[in-house]
Amino acid sequence: DTAVSQTPKYLVTQMGNDKSIKCEQNLGHDTMYWYKQDSKKFLKIMFSYNNKELIINETVPNRFSPKSPDKAHLNLHINSLELGDSAVYFCASSTRTVETQYFGPGTRLLVL
Amino acid sequence: GQNIDQPTEMTATEGAIVQINCTYQTSGFNGLFWYQQHAGEAPTFLSYNVLDGLEEKGRFSSFLSRSKGYSYLLLKELQMKDSASYLCAVIPGYSSASKIIFGSGTRLSIRP
């Protein structure tokens, strides 16, 4: 059973395109996150949702918009993709914000 | 500001013991995590410390000193599969909007 799943696993696209990444967790957790891991392997939080409510919104360009249709899903939509958006994007979930986080397998985004 | 420091790279020998240090300066403290991340994979939870002292879990132990802003991860009886990055992460605050801050990770290489 997959605890935290993401689709797609790989995403190669052209600059200027719009793309979405989906995340689902079946752990019954209340809190979900999006992280970006760049080429230097620095893992940085982008957004956090608790019970479908946005609670953390880091300094991220407006081109990135998260959407949480329900507690088990947190999707990430990216408009007008830029070269610098190339990274691995990880979704994660936890029971609460100060609890252990469980990560999805990551989505490797390459913008050409 | 918030800062987490850990060595960038370490090398150790199979069967030996290695200690990975982490120091942090954060405004508030609500727990420290260690995660393991193999190349191309998602981070996975190793340990959580919120009180001072040593937490042992099989071959892995984690130590915390809150007064010194210091933690270490101790890996015993090293195996080749322990070659991975080890991420130290701190939750600095107490509110539901507290976010976890990750260090840049220590890449551990195990040689035969």
Short mmCIF file of N, CA and C in Angstrom, two decimals, chain A residues 10-15 81-83 85-89 107-112:
data_model
loop_
_atom_site.label_atom_id
_atom_site.label_comp_id
_atom_site.label_asym_id
_atom_site.label_seq_id
_atom_site.Cartn_x
_atom_site.Cartn_y
_atom_site.Cartn_z
N TYR A 10 7.95 11.69 -13.39
CA TYR A 10 8.84 12.50 -14.22
C TYR A 10 8.00 13.46 -15.05
N LEU A 11 8.50 14.66 -15.22
CA LEU A 11 7.79 15.65 -16.01
C LEU A 11 8.81 16.49 -16.76
N VAL A 12 8.80 16.37 -18.08
CA VAL A 12 9.70 17.15 -18.92
C VAL A 12 8.82 18.04 -19.78
N THR A 13 9.09 19.34 -19.76
CA THR A 13 8.21 20.27 -20.45
C THR A 13 8.97 21.49 -20.92
N GLN A 14 8.33 22.28 -21.75
CA GLN A 14 8.97 23.48 -22.30
C GLN A 14 8.70 24.68 -21.40
N MET A 15 9.60 25.61 -21.46
CA MET A 15 9.42 26.90 -20.77
C MET A 15 8.11 27.53 -21.20
N LEU A 81 6.03 27.99 -16.71
CA LEU A 81 7.24 27.34 -16.18
C LEU A 81 8.51 28.02 -16.67
N GLU A 82 9.49 28.11 -15.75
CA GLU A 82 10.80 28.70 -16.05
C GLU A 82 11.88 27.66 -15.83
N LEU A 83 13.05 27.94 -16.43
CA LEU A 83 14.17 26.99 -16.31
C LEU A 83 14.50 26.71 -14.85
N ASP A 85 12.69 26.41 -12.41
CA ASP A 85 11.73 25.56 -11.69
C ASP A 85 12.15 24.09 -11.74
N SER A 86 13.15 23.79 -12.54
CA SER A 86 13.63 22.40 -12.63
C SER A 86 14.15 21.97 -11.27
N ALA A 87 13.58 20.91 -10.75
CA ALA A 87 13.92 20.42 -9.40
C ALA A 87 13.13 19.15 -9.16
N VAL A 88 13.32 18.58 -7.97
CA VAL A 88 12.45 17.49 -7.54
C VAL A 88 11.46 18.07 -6.53
N TYR A 89 10.20 17.80 -6.75
CA TYR A 89 9.15 18.30 -5.87
C TYR A 89 8.60 17.13 -5.07
N THR A 107 8.53 14.15 -7.65
CA THR A 107 8.29 14.40 -9.07
C THR A 107 9.48 15.16 -9.61
N ARG A 108 10.15 14.56 -10.58
CA ARG A 108 11.34 15.18 -11.17
C ARG A 108 10.91 16.03 -12.34
N LEU A 109 10.97 17.34 -12.15
CA LEU A 109 10.53 18.29 -13.17
C LEU A 109 11.74 18.85 -13.89
N LEU A 110 11.72 18.75 -15.20
CA LEU A 110 12.79 19.33 -16.02
C LEU A 110 12.15 20.28 -17.02
N VAL A 111 12.55 21.53 -16.94
CA VAL A 111 12.02 22.55 -17.85
C VAL A 111 13.09 22.87 -18.89
N LEU A 112 12.73 22.71 -20.15
CA LEU A 112 13.70 22.91 -21.24
C LEU A 112 13.49 24.26 -21.93
#
